[in-house]
């Protein structure tokens, strides 16, 4: 039976990236922490907020890009997979850490993040015009806009780093 290990998060960086290099080959490894929050009302109707912290790890060229461009407080979109590591602490007890191995990263918001962006720094992408319905040509029910706007797509964190994700 097939299985899927896929994680998608959108949140804000909790601190600046931490980058190390392997002894063999000098491969970059960058670690970040991303906070995601959810708001809800408790049983008494009082608003509550719950924040989860996620450890995200980048490797290779993507790690170098993350180290160069990501900063504390910036919103980021991450796609990846979960990995749990096991090690022994100084007391001899087994310890576990679950982290996201990033496969795709896209920075959200503008380069110069202003406080007036609202919604925690997220900016909405420009919307494309809706297709125009024509009754004249049954073979083509929809007509494309005359000058379509390009829609950026995340490409494994290597391209389009400064563009917004269309929602």
CSV table of C-alpha atoms in Angstrom, one decimal:
chain,number,residue,atom,x,y,z
A,1,UNK,CA,0.0,0.0,0.0
A,2,UNK,CA,1.3,3.5,-0.9
A,3,UNK,CA,1.9,6.1,1.8
A,4,UNK,CA,2.3,9.9,1.8
A,5,UNK,CA,4.5,12.0,4.0
A,6,UNK,CA,3.7,15.6,3.1
A,7,UNK,CA,3.6,18.8,5.2
A,8,UNK,CA,2.6,22.3,4.2
A,9,UNK,CA,2.9,25.2,6.6
A,10,UNK,CA,2.6,29.0,6.3
A,11,UNK,CA,3.9,30.9,9.3
A,12,UNK,CA,6.4,33.4,10.6
A,13,UNK,CA,10.1,32.8,11.4
A,14,UNK,CA,10.8,32.8,15.1
A,15,UNK,CA,14.5,33.7,14.8
A,16,UNK,CA,17.1,34.2,12.1
A,17,UNK,CA,18.3,31.0,10.3
A,18,UNK,CA,21.1,28.9,11.7
A,19,UNK,CA,23.5,27.5,9.1
A,20,UNK,CA,26.2,24.9,9.5
A,21,UNK,CA,28.3,23.0,7.0
A,22,UNK,CA,29.1,19.3,6.9
A,23,UNK,CA,32.7,18.2,7.4
A,24,UNK,CA,32.5,16.0,4.3
A,25,UNK,CA,32.0,18.1,1.2
A,26,UNK,CA,30.9,21.3,3.0
A,27,UNK,CA,27.2,20.9,2.3
A,28,UNK,CA,25.1,23.7,3.8
A,29,UNK,CA,22.5,22.8,6.4
A,30,UNK,CA,20.2,25.6,7.5
A,31,UNK,CA,17.6,25.3,10.4
A,32,UNK,CA,14.7,27.7,11.0
A,33,UNK,CA,11.8,27.7,13.4
A,34,UNK,CA,8.4,28.6,12.1
A,35,UNK,CA,5.4,29.6,14.2
A,36,UNK,CA,1.9,28.7,13.1
A,37,UNK,CA,-1.1,29.9,15.0
A,38,UNK,CA,-4.8,29.1,15.2
A,39,UNK,CA,-7.6,31.1,16.8
A,40,UNK,CA,-10.7,29.6,18.4
A,41,UNK,CA,-13.3,30.1,21.1
A,42,UNK,CA,-13.2,28.0,24.2
A,43,UNK,CA,-16.2,26.4,25.8
A,44,UNK,CA,-16.9,29.7,27.6
A,45,UNK,CA,-16.9,31.6,24.3
A,46,UNK,CA,-13.6,33.3,25.1
A,47,UNK,CA,-11.2,33.8,22.2
A,48,UNK,CA,-8.0,31.7,22.5
A,49,UNK,CA,-4.9,31.5,20.4
A,50,UNK,CA,-2.7,28.4,20.1
A,51,UNK,CA,0.8,28.6,18.6
A,52,UNK,CA,2.8,25.6,17.3
A,53,UNK,CA,6.6,25.8,16.6
A,54,UNK,CA,8.0,23.8,13.8
A,55,UNK,CA,11.7,23.0,13.2
A,56,UNK,CA,12.5,23.2,9.4
A,57,UNK,CA,15.7,21.9,7.9
A,58,UNK,CA,17.1,22.9,4.5
A,59,UNK,CA,20.0,21.2,2.7
A,60,UNK,CA,22.5,22.3,-0.1
A,61,UNK,CA,21.8,25.3,-2.3
A,62,UNK,CA,18.3,25.7,-0.8
A,63,UNK,CA,20.0,26.0,2.7
A,64,UNK,CA,22.2,28.8,1.4
A,65,UNK,CA,19.2,30.7,-0.1
A,66,UNK,CA,17.3,30.3,3.1
A,67,UNK,CA,20.2,31.6,5.2
A,68,UNK,CA,20.7,34.6,2.9
A,69,UNK,CA,17.1,35.8,2.5
A,70,UNK,CA,15.0,34.6,5.5
A,71,UNK,CA,14.9,36.7,8.6
A,72,UNK,CA,13.1,36.6,12.0
A,73,UNK,CA,9.4,37.7,11.7
A,74,UNK,CA,9.1,37.1,7.9
A,75,UNK,CA,6.2,35.0,6.6
A,76,UNK,CA,7.2,31.9,4.7
A,77,UNK,CA,5.5,29.0,2.9
A,78,UNK,CA,7.2,25.6,3.4
A,79,UNK,CA,6.4,22.2,1.8
A,80,UNK,CA,8.3,19.2,2.9
A,81,UNK,CA,8.2,15.9,4.7
A,82,UNK,CA,8.4,14.9,8.4
A,83,UNK,CA,11.4,13.2,9.8
A,84,UNK,CA,11.9,12.0,13.4
A,85,UNK,CA,15.4,11.7,14.7
A,86,UNK,CA,16.5,9.8,17.8
A,87,UNK,CA,19.6,10.4,19.9
A,88,UNK,CA,20.8,10.0,23.5
A,89,UNK,CA,21.0,12.9,25.9
A,90,UNK,CA,23.8,13.5,28.4
A,91,UNK,CA,21.8,11.5,30.9
A,92,UNK,CA,21.7,8.5,28.7
A,93,UNK,CA,17.9,8.8,28.0
A,94,UNK,CA,16.6,8.5,24.4
A,95,UNK,CA,15.5,11.8,23.0
A,96,UNK,CA,13.4,12.4,19.9
A,97,UNK,CA,13.0,15.4,17.6
A,98,UNK,CA,10.5,15.7,14.8
A,99,UNK,CA,11.4,18.2,12.0
A,100,UNK,CA,10.3,19.2,8.5
A,101,UNK,CA,12.7,18.4,5.8
A,102,UNK,CA,12.0,21.3,3.4
A,103,UNK,CA,11.5,20.5,-0.3
A,104,UNK,CA,9.9,23.8,-1.4
A,105,UNK,CA,10.2,27.2,0.2
A,106,UNK,CA,8.7,30.5,-0.8
A,107,UNK,CA,9.0,33.8,1.0
A,108,UNK,CA,5.8,35.7,1.4
A,109,UNK,CA,5.2,39.5,1.7
A,110,UNK,CA,7.4,42.2,0.3
A,111,UNK,CA,11.1,42.6,0.7
A,112,UNK,CA,10.8,45.6,2.9
A,113,UNK,CA,8.2,44.3,5.3
A,114,UNK,CA,6.1,47.2,6.6
A,115,UNK,CA,3.9,47.0,9.7
A,116,UNK,CA,0.9,48.1,7.7
A,117,UNK,CA,0.6,44.9,5.6
A,118,UNK,CA,-2.0,43.4,8.0
A,119,UNK,CA,-2.7,39.8,8.6
A,120,UNK,CA,0.7,39.1,10.2
A,121,UNK,CA,2.7,40.5,7.2
A,122,UNK,CA,0.9,38.5,4.5
A,123,UNK,CA,0.1,40.4,1.4
A,124,UNK,CA,-2.5,39.1,-1.1
A,125,UNK,CA,-1.3,38.4,-4.6
A,126,UNK,CA,-3.0,40.3,-7.5
A,127,UNK,CA,-6.0,38.4,-8.8
A,128,UNK,CA,-6.3,37.4,-12.4
A,129,UNK,CA,-9.4,38.6,-14.3
A,130,UNK,CA,-12.2,36.0,-14.5
A,131,UNK,CA,-12.7,34.4,-17.9
A,132,UNK,CA,-15.2,36.1,-20.1
A,133,UNK,CA,-18.2,33.9,-21.2
A,134,UNK,CA,-19.1,34.3,-24.8
A,135,UNK,CA,-22.3,33.0,-26.5
A,136,UNK,CA,-21.0,33.5,-30.0
A,137,UNK,CA,-18.6,30.5,-30.2
A,138,UNK,CA,-19.9,27.2,-28.8
A,139,UNK,CA,-16.5,25.6,-29.5
A,140,UNK,CA,-14.8,28.0,-27.0
A,141,UNK,CA,-17.0,28.6,-24.0
A,142,UNK,CA,-14.4,30.8,-22.2
A,143,UNK,CA,-12.2,33.5,-23.6
A,144,UNK,CA,-8.8,34.2,-22.1
A,145,UNK,CA,-8.0,37.7,-20.9
A,146,UNK,CA,-6.2,39.7,-23.5
A,147,UNK,CA,-3.1,40.3,-21.4
A,148,UNK,CA,-2.9,37.5,-18.8
A,149,UNK,CA,-0.7,38.2,-15.7
A,150,UNK,CA,2.0,35.6,-15.0
A,151,UNK,CA,1.3,33.5,-12.0
A,152,UNK,CA,4.4,32.6,-10.0
A,153,UNK,CA,4.8,29.0,-8.9
A,154,UNK,CA,7.1,27.8,-6.2
A,155,UNK,CA,9.9,25.8,-7.7
A,156,UNK,CA,11.7,23.9,-5.0
A,157,UNK,CA,12.7,27.1,-3.3
A,158,UNK,CA,15.3,28.1,-6.0
A,159,UNK,CA,13.2,30.4,-8.1
A,160,UNK,CA,10.6,33.1,-7.5
A,161,UNK,CA,11.8,33.7,-3.9
A,162,UNK,CA,10.5,37.2,-3.7
A,163,UNK,CA,7.0,36.7,-5.2
A,164,UNK,CA,3.8,36.1,-3.4
A,165,UNK,CA,1.8,32.8,-3.6
A,166,UNK,CA,-1.5,33.4,-5.4
A,167,UNK,CA,-4.4,32.6,-3.2
